[in-house]
Amino acid sequence: MTGSHQMADGKSLLVLGGTSDIGRATALRFAKAGSQILLAGRDLVTLQREADDISARTGATISPHSIDILETSSFAAIVDGLPYLPDTVVCVIGLLGDQAQAEKDTDHASAIIHSNFVGPALLIGIFAERFAARGEGVIVGVSSVAGERGRATNYIYGAGKAGLTCFLSGLRNRFGKTKIRVVTVKPGFVRTRMTKDMKLPGRLTAKPEQVADAIYRAVEVRPRDVVYVKPIWFTIMTIIKAFPESLFKRLRI
Ligand SMILES: NC(=O)c1ccc[n+]([C@@H]2O[C@H](COP(=O)([O-])OP(=O)(O)OC[C@H]3O[C@@H](n4cnc5c(N)ncnc54)[C@H](OP(=O)(O)O)[C@@H]3O)[C@@H](O)[C@H]2O)c1
């Protein structure tokens, strides 16, 4: 199917990962600005609760939709089953996992790589084709600075995010002269369920609402290609990437 969806009534957003703190904040930010919202994820009960809450606070029309990012063969039918093709798709689905476990457990490593790269890239790729047929659309992928250099403590997650960042960069290049935009978001540290057990440095840590606002601005206010939610992370990663491998392999940063 390409293009037989109904039109949404006004602006519209699909959040892939609607149960995440960043996804929920993003849905709320766009709903406050008047968008209709499709909330997708694997936990329909929680999604319905989120949808009811955001709808009560904003008056927006919000519907929950079931998707498991590991079930790649279901993607096309799920996209075709949406009530409309949204203006903007934001993918926040991801899995931090446990690096030490993943080093020994191939199934866990596979889940991390598939949840951060294979699934999101294939799903985003389907939306890219639908947007190409329509002639416009915005794709936002939430990736990570962890994908900019492999580190001992999180290189399996980081490799997944590196793959996603590269995929988004390629899509952006493919659609560079069209009305289809692709935005890569690198949040740095964010205080969410994913990081609840970590001690995070305050100055380097964003709130989910700040990530949501950065996404909203990159889509609706000032178009951007790559967004570092806290700009200091661009400087940090420039320095981290500048270390030669011979030195970097001796460091624990
Ligand atoms: N927090 C940070 O410091 C940070 C930094 C950089 C990038 N990020 C990225 O930001 C995004 C959002 O993360 P978050 O911090 O808001 O953490 P989170 O609450 O753990 O969000 C992860 C989201 O991915 C969903 N998900 C995981 N596996 C899935 C599957 N198989 N099928 C469908 N959905 C699945 C989760 O759904 P369930 O609710 O069903 O588990 C949840 O909605 C992730 O991509 C993460 O890598 C986070």
Short mmCIF file of C-alpha atoms and ligand atoms in Angstrom, two decimals:
data_model
loop_
_atom_site.label_atom_id
_atom_site.label_comp_id
_atom_site.label_asym_id
_atom_site.label_seq_id
_atom_site.Cartn_x
_atom_site.Cartn_y
_atom_site.Cartn_z
CA MET A 1 0.00 0.00 0.00
CA THR A 2 1.32 3.45 -0.78
CA GLY A 3 -0.89 6.43 -0.30
CA SER A 4 -4.40 4.97 0.26
CA HIS A 5 -4.54 6.28 3.83
CA GLN A 6 -7.14 8.84 4.82
CA MET A 7 -5.83 12.36 5.42
CA ALA A 8 -5.47 13.40 9.05
CA ASP A 9 -7.62 16.30 10.14
CA GLY A 10 -4.87 18.88 10.79
CA LYS A 11 -1.29 18.21 11.82
CA SER A 12 -0.40 14.73 12.95
CA LEU A 13 2.37 12.88 14.74
CA LEU A 14 3.18 9.20 15.25
CA VAL A 15 5.32 8.36 18.27
CA LEU A 16 7.00 4.94 18.05
CA GLY A 17 7.73 4.18 21.70
CA GLY A 18 4.77 5.98 23.24
CA THR A 19 5.33 4.42 26.68
CA SER A 20 8.81 5.90 27.09
CA ASP A 21 9.36 9.05 29.10
CA ILE A 22 10.75 10.84 26.04
CA GLY A 23 7.97 9.53 23.80
CA ARG A 24 5.22 10.58 26.21
CA ALA A 25 6.73 14.06 26.63
CA THR A 26 7.01 14.41 22.85
CA ALA A 27 3.40 13.39 22.31
CA LEU A 28 2.28 15.91 24.94
CA ARG A 29 4.40 18.70 23.38
CA PHE A 30 2.90 18.18 19.92
CA ALA A 31 -0.63 17.67 21.30
CA LYS A 32 -0.41 21.00 23.13
CA ALA A 33 0.43 22.60 19.79
CA GLY A 34 -2.68 21.08 18.21
CA SER A 35 -1.45 17.87 16.57
CA GLN A 36 -3.41 14.64 16.45
CA ILE A 37 -1.33 11.81 17.87
CA LEU A 38 -0.84 8.12 17.11
CA LEU A 39 0.92 6.41 20.03
CA ALA A 40 2.61 3.10 19.18
CA GLY A 41 4.32 0.54 21.37
CA ARG A 42 4.09 -3.03 22.62
CA ASP A 43 2.08 -2.31 25.80
CA LEU A 44 -1.43 -1.33 24.73
CA VAL A 45 -2.75 -0.93 28.28
CA THR A 46 -0.11 1.67 29.15
CA LEU A 47 -0.49 3.34 25.76
CA GLN A 48 -4.25 3.71 26.28
CA ARG A 49 -3.64 5.26 29.70
CA GLU A 50 -1.11 7.70 28.19
CA ALA A 51 -3.51 8.51 25.38
CA ASP A 52 -6.36 9.22 27.81
CA ASP A 53 -4.13 11.40 29.97
CA ILE A 54 -2.74 13.50 27.10
CA SER A 55 -6.16 13.78 25.53
CA ALA A 56 -7.68 15.00 28.81
CA ARG A 57 -4.92 17.60 29.20
CA THR A 58 -4.92 18.91 25.63
CA GLY A 59 -8.15 17.92 23.93
CA ALA A 60 -6.12 16.20 21.20
CA THR A 61 -7.36 13.09 19.40
CA ILE A 62 -5.01 10.25 20.35
CA SER A 63 -5.13 6.56 19.51
CA PRO A 64 -2.92 3.69 20.70
CA HIS A 65 -1.40 1.21 18.23
CA SER A 66 0.37 -2.06 18.89
CA ILE A 67 3.88 -2.70 17.57
CA ASP A 68 6.82 -4.82 18.67
CA ILE A 69 10.05 -3.54 17.16
CA LEU A 70 11.48 -7.08 17.06
CA GLU A 71 8.61 -8.32 14.85
CA THR A 72 9.88 -6.85 11.61
CA SER A 73 7.63 -8.94 9.36
CA SER A 74 4.56 -7.26 10.91
CA PHE A 75 5.65 -3.70 10.09
CA ALA A 76 4.12 -3.18 6.65
CA ALA A 77 0.67 -4.38 7.78
CA ILE A 78 0.84 -2.18 10.89
CA VAL A 79 1.73 0.89 8.85
CA ASP A 80 -1.08 0.12 6.41
CA GLY A 81 -3.50 -0.30 9.33
CA LEU A 82 -2.91 3.19 10.76
CA PRO A 83 -5.93 5.48 10.41
CA TYR A 84 -3.83 8.00 8.47
CA LEU A 85 -0.24 8.53 7.35
CA PRO A 86 1.11 11.08 9.84
CA ASP A 87 3.00 14.25 8.90
CA THR A 88 5.79 13.34 11.30
CA VAL A 89 7.12 10.07 12.71
CA VAL A 90 9.29 10.15 15.82
CA CYS A 91 11.03 6.88 16.75
CA VAL A 92 12.19 6.72 20.37
CA ILE A 93 12.16 2.93 20.70
CA GLY A 94 15.41 1.60 22.11
CA LEU A 95 16.89 -0.84 24.60
CA LEU A 96 19.91 -0.07 26.78
CA GLY A 97 20.24 -3.66 27.95
CA ASP A 98 23.12 -4.96 30.03
CA GLN A 99 26.51 -4.74 28.37
CA ALA A 100 28.17 -7.38 30.60
CA GLN A 101 25.33 -9.85 30.02
CA ALA A 102 25.27 -9.14 26.29
CA GLU A 103 28.99 -9.96 25.99
CA LYS A 104 28.16 -13.55 27.00
CA ASP A 105 24.54 -13.93 25.90
CA THR A 106 24.06 -13.70 22.15
CA ASP A 107 20.27 -13.50 22.47
CA HIS A 108 20.55 -10.45 24.70
CA ALA A 109 23.11 -8.82 22.38
CA SER A 110 20.78 -9.53 19.48
CA ALA A 111 17.84 -7.92 21.30
CA ILE A 112 19.90 -4.78 21.93
CA ILE A 113 21.08 -4.49 18.33
CA HIS A 114 17.67 -5.28 16.88
CA SER A 115 15.83 -2.90 19.24
CA ASN A 116 18.15 0.04 18.57
CA PHE A 117 19.05 -0.51 14.93
CA VAL A 118 17.48 -3.28 12.84
CA GLY A 119 13.86 -2.76 13.93
CA PRO A 120 13.85 1.07 13.97
CA ALA A 121 15.74 1.28 10.65
CA LEU A 122 13.41 -1.14 8.85
CA LEU A 123 10.30 0.56 10.21
CA ILE A 124 11.58 4.05 9.44
CA GLY A 125 12.45 2.74 5.98
CA ILE A 126 8.80 1.81 5.38
CA PHE A 127 7.67 5.30 6.41
CA ALA A 128 10.35 6.78 4.14
CA GLU A 129 8.80 4.96 1.16
CA ARG A 130 5.29 6.13 2.12
CA PHE A 131 6.54 9.70 2.50
CA ALA A 132 8.34 9.44 -0.85
CA ALA A 133 5.05 8.40 -2.50
CA ARG A 134 3.21 11.30 -0.81
CA GLY A 135 6.02 13.79 -1.51
CA GLU A 136 6.53 15.04 2.05
CA GLY A 137 6.97 14.06 5.66
CA VAL A 138 9.33 14.35 8.60
CA ILE A 139 11.19 11.44 10.19
CA VAL A 140 12.83 11.90 13.58
CA GLY A 141 15.11 9.19 14.94
CA VAL A 142 16.24 9.35 18.55
CA SER A 143 19.76 7.96 18.45
CA SER A 144 22.61 8.58 20.91
CA VAL A 145 26.06 10.02 21.39
CA ALA A 146 26.90 6.44 22.41
CA GLY A 147 26.90 5.70 18.67
CA GLU A 148 29.74 8.12 17.97
CA ARG A 149 32.55 6.08 19.49
CA GLY A 150 32.65 2.55 20.80
CA ARG A 151 33.32 2.38 24.53
CA ALA A 152 34.03 -0.66 26.69
CA THR A 153 31.01 -0.09 28.91
CA ASN A 154 28.30 0.17 26.24
CA TYR A 155 29.60 -0.73 22.77
CA ILE A 156 26.78 -3.15 21.93
CA TYR A 157 24.11 -0.49 22.56
CA GLY A 158 26.44 2.06 20.95
CA ALA A 159 26.89 -0.08 17.84
CA GLY A 160 23.10 -0.24 17.46
CA LYS A 161 22.83 3.52 17.76
CA ALA A 162 25.75 4.00 15.33
CA GLY A 163 23.85 1.92 12.79
CA LEU A 164 20.71 3.98 13.32
CA THR A 165 22.63 7.27 13.02
CA CYS A 166 24.20 6.10 9.75
CA PHE A 167 20.84 4.95 8.38
CA LEU A 168 19.23 8.31 9.20
CA SER A 169 22.17 10.16 7.64
CA GLY A 170 21.81 8.14 4.45
CA LEU A 171 18.06 8.77 4.29
CA ARG A 172 18.62 12.50 4.80
CA ASN A 173 21.14 12.48 1.97
CA ARG A 174 18.74 10.56 -0.29
CA PHE A 175 15.91 13.04 0.34
CA GLY A 176 18.11 16.13 0.60
CA LYS A 177 16.51 17.92 -2.35
CA THR A 178 12.91 16.98 -1.53
CA LYS A 179 10.24 18.00 0.99
CA ILE A 180 11.05 14.95 3.11
CA ARG A 181 13.15 15.79 6.15
CA VAL A 182 15.12 13.49 8.41
CA VAL A 183 16.22 14.60 11.87
CA THR A 184 18.71 12.75 14.09
CA VAL A 185 18.39 13.52 17.80
CA LYS A 186 21.24 12.86 20.21
CA PRO A 187 19.89 13.55 23.67
CA GLY A 188 23.03 13.01 25.80
CA PHE A 189 22.04 11.82 29.27
CA VAL A 190 18.31 12.01 30.02
CA ARG A 191 16.68 11.28 33.36
CA THR A 192 14.21 8.51 32.39
CA ARG A 193 13.23 4.96 33.30
CA MET A 194 16.21 3.81 31.21
CA THR A 195 18.71 5.64 33.40
CA LYS A 196 16.92 5.48 36.76
CA ASP A 197 19.71 3.45 38.40
CA MET A 198 22.57 5.62 37.08
CA LYS A 199 24.26 8.55 38.78
CA LEU A 200 24.08 11.22 36.09
CA PRO A 201 25.92 14.58 36.14
CA GLY A 202 23.29 17.31 36.45
CA ARG A 203 24.78 19.75 33.93
CA LEU A 204 24.98 17.08 31.24
CA THR A 205 21.54 15.60 31.88
CA ALA A 206 18.35 16.69 30.14
CA LYS A 207 14.76 16.20 31.22
CA PRO A 208 12.41 14.30 28.86
CA GLU A 209 10.51 17.58 28.37
CA GLN A 210 13.69 19.24 27.07
CA VAL A 211 14.19 16.43 24.54
CA ALA A 212 10.55 16.76 23.52
CA ASP A 213 10.90 20.51 23.08
CA ALA A 214 14.09 20.09 21.02
CA ILE A 215 12.25 17.62 18.77
CA TYR A 216 9.27 19.96 18.41
CA ARG A 217 11.48 22.90 17.50
CA ALA A 218 13.50 20.85 14.98
CA VAL A 219 10.28 19.73 13.28
CA GLU A 220 8.01 22.77 13.52
CA VAL A 221 10.06 25.87 14.27
CA ARG A 222 13.60 25.76 12.94
CA PRO A 223 14.34 22.75 10.71
CA ARG A 224 17.47 20.89 11.80
CA ASP A 225 19.35 17.82 10.59
CA VAL A 226 21.18 16.75 13.75
CA VAL A 227 20.19 17.92 17.21
CA TYR A 228 22.29 17.69 20.36
CA VAL A 229 19.69 18.44 23.03
CA LYS A 230 22.37 19.88 25.31
CA PRO A 231 24.88 21.53 22.95
CA ILE A 232 27.77 20.78 25.31
CA TRP A 233 27.51 17.17 24.12
CA PHE A 234 28.70 18.21 20.66
CA THR A 235 31.90 19.58 22.24
CA ILE A 236 32.34 16.54 24.48
CA MET A 237 31.96 14.12 21.57
CA THR A 238 34.28 16.17 19.34
CA ILE A 239 36.98 15.74 22.00
CA ILE A 240 36.20 12.07 22.61
CA LYS A 241 36.35 11.31 18.88
CA ALA A 242 39.69 13.14 18.54
CA PHE A 243 41.61 10.68 20.73
CA PRO A 244 43.69 8.27 18.61
CA GLU A 245 42.66 4.63 19.13
CA SER A 246 46.12 3.81 20.55
CA LEU A 247 45.42 6.19 23.45
CA PHE A 248 41.64 5.71 23.66
CA LYS A 249 41.95 1.96 24.26
CA ARG A 250 43.85 2.65 27.51
CA LEU A 251 41.24 5.07 28.84
CA ARG A 252 38.02 4.32 30.71
CA ILE A 253 35.74 7.21 29.82
N1 LIG B 1 17.72 8.12 28.74
C1 LIG B 1 18.86 8.47 28.17
O1 LIG B 1 19.83 8.91 28.83
C2 LIG B 1 19.00 8.36 26.67
C3 LIG B 1 20.14 8.92 26.08
C4 LIG B 1 20.30 8.82 24.72
C5 LIG B 1 19.34 8.19 23.95
N2 LIG B 1 18.24 7.64 24.54
C6 LIG B 1 17.27 6.97 23.70
O2 LIG B 1 16.02 7.57 23.86
C7 LIG B 1 15.00 6.63 23.53
C8 LIG B 1 13.94 6.64 24.61
O3 LIG B 1 14.53 6.16 25.80
P1 LIG B 1 14.04 6.55 27.27
O4 LIG B 1 15.22 7.12 27.96
O5 LIG B 1 12.78 7.34 27.21
O6 LIG B 1 13.86 5.10 27.89
P2 LIG B 1 12.68 4.06 27.98
O7 LIG B 1 11.58 4.66 28.79
O8 LIG B 1 13.31 2.80 28.43
O9 LIG B 1 12.18 3.93 26.47
C9 LIG B 1 12.40 2.85 25.66
C10 LIG B 1 11.18 2.67 24.78
O10 LIG B 1 11.44 1.64 23.83
C11 LIG B 1 10.34 0.74 23.90
N3 LIG B 1 10.72 -0.60 23.47
C12 LIG B 1 11.78 -1.35 23.87
N4 LIG B 1 11.75 -2.55 23.26
C13 LIG B 1 10.64 -2.55 22.47
C14 LIG B 1 10.05 -3.51 21.60
N5 LIG B 1 10.59 -4.74 21.44
N6 LIG B 1 8.95 -3.16 20.91
C15 LIG B 1 8.37 -1.95 21.09
N7 LIG B 1 8.86 -1.02 21.92
C16 LIG B 1 9.98 -1.32 22.61
C17 LIG B 1 9.90 0.74 25.34
O11 LIG B 1 8.63 0.17 25.46
P3 LIG B 1 8.12 -0.56 26.83
O12 LIG B 1 7.56 0.55 27.67
O13 LIG B 1 7.08 -1.51 26.36
O14 LIG B 1 9.32 -1.21 27.46
C18 LIG B 1 9.94 2.25 25.59
O15 LIG B 1 8.80 2.88 25.06
C19 LIG B 1 15.71 5.27 23.36
O16 LIG B 1 15.90 5.01 22.00
C20 LIG B 1 17.04 5.52 24.04
O17 LIG B 1 18.04 4.66 23.52
C21 LIG B 1 18.04 7.72 25.88
#
